[in-house]
Amino acid sequence: MKRRFLFIVPVAFILIVSCKNVVDEKQTVQDQCPEWVIVIHGGAGYINQETFSAEKESQHKERMEAALLMGGEILKNGGSSLDAVEAAIRIMEDSPFFNAGRGAVFNADGINEMDASIMDGKTGKAGAVANVTVIKNPISAARKVMEQTKHVMLIKQGAEKFASEQGLDIVDPSYFFTQESWDEHINGLEKEDYGHKGTVGCVALDKNGNLAAGTSTGGMTNKKFGRVGDSPIIGAGTYADNNTCAVSATGHGEFFIRNVVAYDIAARMKYRNENLKDVADDIVNKQLKDIGANGGVIALDKNGNLAMPFNTSSMYRGYLKADETLKVFIFHDR
Ligand code: ASP
């Protein structure tokens, strides 16, 4: 019964951590915004809370913590938000537990085709790769596109040739295979469902006030050969602007593309002066939910406020702040 309720009426869940301004004895306003913050997601979906084992729960949480600590170490030492985002995402790409890099879902033809993007909130530059099958860490290829070319996106063999020229690790496609993703592929061939494995993403704010966002995915189980989702599309699955916020999305990509979700959050902050929490909540739990779009976002503003709304029953997510607060969650309540 509980399970049905969770499935039919996904409850809105939002976590907001506010940046407080406090007034000291001289009545000057002291900004207590965190010096740096890193937020990650490992995908939104419909994990069955009753059948998801305690062992699996702790394995996933341990990997999320490792990703946050890796990115956090960079930020603590004064490193850039871009470096932190790339490093945290690489940890999740290397883990078989998430739908990115090793463990990525299979398309309908039984091939792992991956997409990734990254954006620098300071310069407005962005890079992306799509439909890649042999690049070990697609997020690093996206960053190379941003920094080493005049382009924003490279796809298929062009992206792979470029990644190899840049000295990135190239692997045999079998590297990405996991039995679990394969079983999902076989079991899902007849269905058009939205599997529980999810994209990974990261947003970060560094000590210099620079925001960055990145997203990496295998896409959706049994997607059509050649399909590209929202994750590598700047403005849809990833967006960062130092004046507003950094966003990484997860969910049914076609909806996120059509609704330009990541940019819409930043645009509403920019043009309507809305705050991060309200706008992220409205877009995920009203706008997207009303049109049947499953998913969520992680978002971080220039003051270190963060939001992690999702309208599914689960979303792997967590954050680490300069004061060493580290939290990871999978379900609405834990
Ligand atoms: N947004 C991804 C895509 O549509 C999938 C996901 O986040 O689970 O490719």
Coordinates of C-alpha atoms and ligand atoms in Angstrom, one line a residue:
M1 CA 0.0 0.0 0.0
K2 CA 2.8 2.3 1.0
R3 CA 4.6 1.4 -2.1
R4 CA 1.6 2.1 -4.3
F5 CA 1.1 5.4 -2.6
L6 CA 4.7 6.4 -3.3
F7 CA 4.5 5.4 -6.9
I8 CA 1.1 7.0 -7.7
V9 CA 1.6 10.2 -5.7
P10 CA 5.2 11.1 -5.7
V11 CA 5.6 13.5 -2.9
A12 CA 7.5 16.8 -3.4
F13 CA 10.7 16.8 -1.6
I14 CA 12.9 19.9 -1.3
L15 CA 15.9 20.6 0.7
I16 CA 17.0 24.1 1.0
V17 CA 20.0 25.3 2.9
S18 CA 19.9 29.0 3.4
C19 CA 22.7 31.5 3.5
K20 CA 22.1 33.6 6.6
N21 CA 23.0 37.2 7.1
V22 CA 23.6 38.0 10.7
V23 CA 24.0 41.4 12.3
D24 CA 26.9 41.8 14.8
E25 CA 27.1 44.2 17.7
K26 CA 28.1 47.1 15.4
Q27 CA 25.0 46.4 13.3
T28 CA 27.1 45.5 10.3
V29 CA 25.7 42.6 8.2
Q30 CA 28.0 39.7 8.2
D31 CA 27.6 37.3 5.4
Q32 CA 27.6 33.8 6.6
C33 CA 27.4 32.2 3.2
P34 CA 29.5 29.1 3.0
E35 CA 32.9 29.6 1.6
W36 CA 32.4 26.7 -0.8
V37 CA 29.7 24.1 -1.5
I38 CA 29.5 21.0 -3.7
V39 CA 26.2 19.2 -4.5
I40 CA 25.8 16.0 -6.5
H41 CA 23.0 13.8 -7.8
G42 CA 23.1 10.2 -9.0
G43 CA 19.8 10.3 -10.9
A44 CA 16.1 10.4 -10.2
G45 CA 13.9 7.4 -10.5
Y46 CA 11.6 4.9 -8.9
I47 CA 13.6 2.7 -6.6
N48 CA 11.5 0.4 -4.6
Q49 CA 12.3 1.3 -1.0
E50 CA 11.2 -2.1 0.2
T51 CA 13.3 -4.2 -2.1
F52 CA 16.4 -2.0 -2.2
S53 CA 18.8 -3.8 0.2
A54 CA 20.6 -2.1 3.1
E55 CA 23.9 -3.2 1.4
K56 CA 23.0 -1.5 -1.9
E57 CA 21.9 1.6 0.0
S58 CA 25.2 1.9 1.8
Q59 CA 27.2 1.1 -1.4
H60 CA 25.5 4.0 -3.2
K61 CA 25.8 6.4 -0.3
E62 CA 29.5 5.5 0.1
R63 CA 30.2 6.3 -3.5
M64 CA 28.3 9.6 -3.3
E65 CA 30.3 10.5 -0.2
A66 CA 33.5 9.7 -2.0
A67 CA 32.5 11.9 -4.9
L68 CA 31.7 14.8 -2.5
L69 CA 34.9 14.4 -0.5
M70 CA 37.0 14.4 -3.7
G71 CA 35.3 17.6 -5.0
G72 CA 35.3 19.1 -1.5
E73 CA 39.0 18.6 -1.1
I74 CA 39.7 20.5 -4.3
L75 CA 37.4 23.4 -3.1
K76 CA 38.9 23.4 0.4
N77 CA 42.4 23.9 -1.1
G78 CA 41.2 26.8 -3.2
G79 CA 40.7 24.8 -6.4
S80 CA 38.1 25.8 -9.0
S81 CA 34.5 24.7 -9.1
L82 CA 35.2 23.3 -12.6
D83 CA 37.9 21.0 -11.2
A84 CA 35.6 19.9 -8.4
V85 CA 32.7 19.2 -10.7
E86 CA 34.9 17.2 -13.1
A87 CA 36.6 15.2 -10.3
A88 CA 33.3 14.4 -8.5
I89 CA 31.6 13.2 -11.7
R90 CA 34.6 11.1 -12.7
I91 CA 34.2 9.2 -9.4
M92 CA 30.6 8.4 -10.2
E93 CA 31.4 7.6 -13.9
D94 CA 34.0 5.1 -12.6
S95 CA 31.4 3.4 -10.3
P96 CA 29.2 0.7 -11.7
F97 CA 26.3 2.0 -9.5
F98 CA 25.3 4.9 -11.6
N99 CA 24.1 5.4 -15.1
A100 CA 27.2 7.2 -16.4
G101 CA 30.5 5.7 -17.6
R102 CA 30.9 2.2 -16.3
G103 CA 27.4 0.8 -15.6
A104 CA 25.7 3.1 -18.1
V105 CA 22.4 1.8 -19.5
F106 CA 22.1 0.1 -22.9
N107 CA 20.3 1.5 -25.8
A108 CA 17.7 -0.6 -27.7
D109 CA 20.5 -2.1 -29.8
G110 CA 22.4 -3.2 -26.7
I111 CA 25.1 -0.5 -26.9
N112 CA 26.2 2.0 -24.3
E113 CA 26.0 5.5 -25.9
M114 CA 26.9 8.2 -23.4
D115 CA 26.4 12.0 -23.2
A116 CA 28.0 14.6 -21.0
S117 CA 28.4 18.4 -20.6
I118 CA 30.1 20.9 -18.4
M119 CA 29.6 24.7 -18.0
D120 CA 31.8 27.4 -16.4
G121 CA 29.7 30.0 -14.6
K122 CA 32.5 32.6 -14.7
T123 CA 33.2 32.7 -18.4
G124 CA 29.9 31.3 -19.8
K125 CA 31.9 28.7 -21.7
A126 CA 30.5 25.2 -22.1
G127 CA 31.5 21.9 -23.6
A128 CA 29.7 18.6 -24.4
V129 CA 30.0 15.2 -26.1
A130 CA 27.1 13.0 -27.2
N131 CA 26.7 9.4 -28.4
V132 CA 30.2 8.4 -27.4
T133 CA 31.0 4.7 -26.8
V134 CA 34.7 4.4 -26.0
I135 CA 35.6 7.4 -23.9
K136 CA 36.2 6.2 -20.3
N137 CA 35.2 9.6 -18.7
P138 CA 32.8 11.5 -21.0
I139 CA 32.8 14.5 -18.5
S140 CA 36.6 15.0 -19.1
A141 CA 36.0 14.9 -22.9
A142 CA 33.2 17.6 -22.4
R143 CA 35.7 19.8 -20.5
K144 CA 38.3 19.3 -23.2
V145 CA 35.8 20.4 -25.9
M146 CA 35.1 23.5 -23.8
E147 CA 38.8 24.4 -23.2
Q148 CA 40.6 23.1 -26.3
T149 CA 38.1 23.9 -29.1
K150 CA 36.0 26.8 -30.4
H151 CA 33.0 24.5 -30.3
V152 CA 30.4 23.5 -27.7
M153 CA 29.6 20.0 -28.7
L154 CA 31.2 17.1 -30.5
I155 CA 29.4 13.8 -31.2
K156 CA 30.1 10.1 -32.0
Q157 CA 33.4 9.3 -33.7
G158 CA 34.4 12.9 -34.0
A159 CA 34.2 13.3 -30.2
E160 CA 36.1 10.0 -29.7
K161 CA 38.9 10.9 -32.1
F162 CA 39.2 14.3 -30.4
A163 CA 39.3 12.7 -26.9
S164 CA 42.0 10.3 -28.0
E165 CA 44.1 13.1 -29.5
Q166 CA 43.7 14.9 -26.2
G167 CA 45.2 11.9 -24.4
L168 CA 42.0 10.9 -22.5
D169 CA 41.5 7.2 -21.6
I170 CA 39.9 5.2 -24.4
V171 CA 38.5 1.9 -23.5
D172 CA 36.8 -1.1 -25.2
P173 CA 33.0 -0.7 -25.2
S174 CA 32.9 -3.9 -23.0
Y175 CA 34.4 -1.8 -20.1
F176 CA 31.0 -0.2 -19.6
F177 CA 29.1 -3.5 -19.3
T178 CA 27.5 -4.5 -16.0
Q179 CA 25.1 -7.4 -15.6
E180 CA 22.6 -5.2 -13.8
S181 CA 22.3 -2.7 -16.7
W182 CA 22.2 -5.6 -19.2
D183 CA 19.3 -7.3 -17.2
E184 CA 17.5 -4.0 -17.2
H185 CA 18.0 -3.7 -20.9
I186 CA 16.7 -7.2 -21.6
N187 CA 13.8 -6.9 -19.1
G188 CA 12.8 -3.5 -20.4
L189 CA 12.9 -4.2 -24.2
E190 CA 9.1 -4.8 -24.2
K191 CA 8.3 -1.9 -22.0
E192 CA 8.7 1.9 -22.4
D193 CA 9.4 2.5 -18.8
Y194 CA 11.7 4.9 -17.0
G195 CA 14.3 2.8 -15.3
H196 CA 15.6 3.4 -11.8
K197 CA 19.2 4.0 -12.7
G198 CA 20.1 7.6 -13.1
T199 CA 22.4 10.1 -14.7
V200 CA 25.0 11.8 -12.5
G201 CA 25.6 15.5 -12.0
C202 CA 27.4 18.0 -9.9
V203 CA 27.2 21.8 -9.2
A204 CA 29.8 23.6 -7.1
L205 CA 30.7 27.1 -5.8
D206 CA 34.4 27.8 -5.1
K207 CA 36.1 30.2 -2.8
N208 CA 36.4 32.7 -5.6
G209 CA 32.6 32.8 -6.0
N210 CA 32.7 30.8 -9.3
L211 CA 29.9 28.4 -10.1
A212 CA 30.2 25.4 -12.4
A213 CA 27.8 22.6 -13.4
G214 CA 28.3 19.2 -15.1
T215 CA 26.1 16.2 -16.1
S216 CA 27.0 12.8 -17.4
T217 CA 24.7 9.9 -18.5
G218 CA 24.1 6.8 -20.4
G219 CA 20.7 8.2 -21.2
M220 CA 17.5 6.2 -20.9
T221 CA 17.3 2.4 -21.0
N222 CA 16.5 1.1 -24.5
K223 CA 16.5 4.5 -26.0
K224 CA 16.6 4.6 -29.8
F225 CA 20.1 4.3 -31.4
G226 CA 21.5 7.8 -31.8
R227 CA 19.1 9.4 -29.3
V228 CA 20.5 12.4 -27.4
G229 CA 18.9 13.4 -24.1
D230 CA 19.0 16.6 -22.1
S231 CA 22.3 15.9 -20.3
P232 CA 24.7 17.2 -22.9
I233 CA 22.3 20.1 -24.0
I234 CA 23.4 23.4 -22.4
G235 CA 20.4 25.0 -20.9
A236 CA 18.4 21.8 -20.7
G237 CA 20.4 19.4 -18.5
T238 CA 23.2 21.7 -17.5
Y239 CA 23.6 25.4 -16.9
A240 CA 25.9 27.7 -14.9
D241 CA 26.1 31.5 -14.6
N242 CA 28.0 33.3 -11.8
N243 CA 25.2 35.9 -11.6
T244 CA 22.4 33.4 -10.8
C245 CA 23.0 29.7 -10.3
A246 CA 24.4 26.4 -11.4
V247 CA 22.0 23.5 -12.3
S248 CA 22.3 19.8 -13.2
A249 CA 19.1 17.9 -14.1
T250 CA 18.1 14.3 -14.2
G251 CA 14.9 12.8 -15.5
H252 CA 13.0 12.2 -18.7
G253 CA 15.3 14.1 -21.0
E254 CA 12.9 15.0 -23.8
F255 CA 10.8 17.0 -21.4
F256 CA 13.8 18.7 -20.0
I257 CA 14.9 19.7 -23.5
R258 CA 11.5 21.0 -24.5
N259 CA 11.2 23.0 -21.3
V260 CA 14.8 24.2 -21.3
V261 CA 14.8 23.4 -17.6
A262 CA 18.3 24.3 -16.4
Y263 CA 18.2 27.7 -18.1
D264 CA 14.6 28.4 -17.1
I265 CA 15.7 28.2 -13.4
A266 CA 18.5 30.7 -14.0
A267 CA 16.4 33.0 -16.2
R268 CA 13.6 33.3 -13.6
M269 CA 16.2 34.3 -11.1
K270 CA 17.8 36.7 -13.5
Y271 CA 14.7 38.4 -15.0
R272 CA 12.1 38.0 -12.2
N273 CA 14.4 38.0 -9.2
E274 CA 13.0 34.8 -7.9
N275 CA 14.9 32.9 -5.3
L276 CA 16.5 29.5 -6.1
K277 CA 14.3 27.4 -3.8
D278 CA 11.0 28.7 -5.0
V279 CA 11.9 28.6 -8.7
A280 CA 13.4 25.1 -8.6
D281 CA 10.5 23.8 -6.6
D282 CA 7.9 25.4 -9.0
I283 CA 9.6 24.0 -12.1
V284 CA 10.1 20.5 -10.8
N285 CA 7.0 19.9 -8.7
K286 CA 4.5 22.0 -10.6
Q287 CA 5.5 22.7 -14.2
L288 CA 7.2 19.4 -15.0
K289 CA 4.9 17.3 -12.8
D290 CA 1.8 18.7 -14.5
I291 CA 3.0 17.6 -17.9
G292 CA 4.1 14.1 -16.7
A293 CA 7.8 14.8 -16.7
N294 CA 9.6 12.7 -14.2
G295 CA 12.9 13.9 -12.6
G296 CA 14.6 16.4 -10.5
V297 CA 17.5 18.9 -10.4
I298 CA 20.3 20.0 -8.1
A299 CA 20.8 23.7 -8.1
L300 CA 23.2 26.0 -6.2
D301 CA 23.1 29.8 -6.2
K302 CA 25.9 32.3 -6.0
N303 CA 25.4 32.7 -2.2
G304 CA 25.8 29.0 -1.6
N305 CA 22.0 28.3 -1.2
L306 CA 21.1 24.9 -2.6
A307 CA 18.0 23.1 -3.7
M308 CA 17.5 19.4 -4.6
P309 CA 13.8 19.0 -5.6
F310 CA 12.5 15.9 -7.4
N311 CA 9.1 14.6 -8.3
T312 CA 9.9 10.8 -8.4
S313 CA 10.1 8.5 -5.5
S314 CA 13.9 8.6 -5.3
M315 CA 16.9 10.7 -6.3
Y316 CA 20.5 9.9 -5.3
R317 CA 21.8 13.2 -4.0
G318 CA 23.9 14.9 -1.4
Y319 CA 26.1 17.9 -0.5
L320 CA 29.2 19.0 1.3
K321 CA 29.8 22.5 2.6
A322 CA 32.9 24.3 3.9
D323 CA 31.8 23.7 7.5
E324 CA 32.1 20.0 6.8
T325 CA 28.4 19.3 6.8
L326 CA 28.1 16.2 4.6
K327 CA 24.7 14.7 3.8
V328 CA 23.6 12.0 1.3
F329 CA 20.1 10.8 0.6
I330 CA 18.3 8.5 -1.8
F331 CA 14.6 8.5 -0.8
H332 CA 12.4 11.4 0.4
D333 CA 12.9 10.5 4.0
R334 CA 16.5 9.3 4.0
Ligands
ASP1 N1 18.1 12.9 -18.3 C1 18.7 11.7 -18.8 C2 18.4 11.5 -20.3 O1 17.2 11.8 -20.6 C3 18.3 10.4 -18.1 C4 18.3 10.5 -16.6 O2 18.5 11.5 -16.0 O3 18.0 9.5 -15.9 O4 19.2 11.1 -21.1

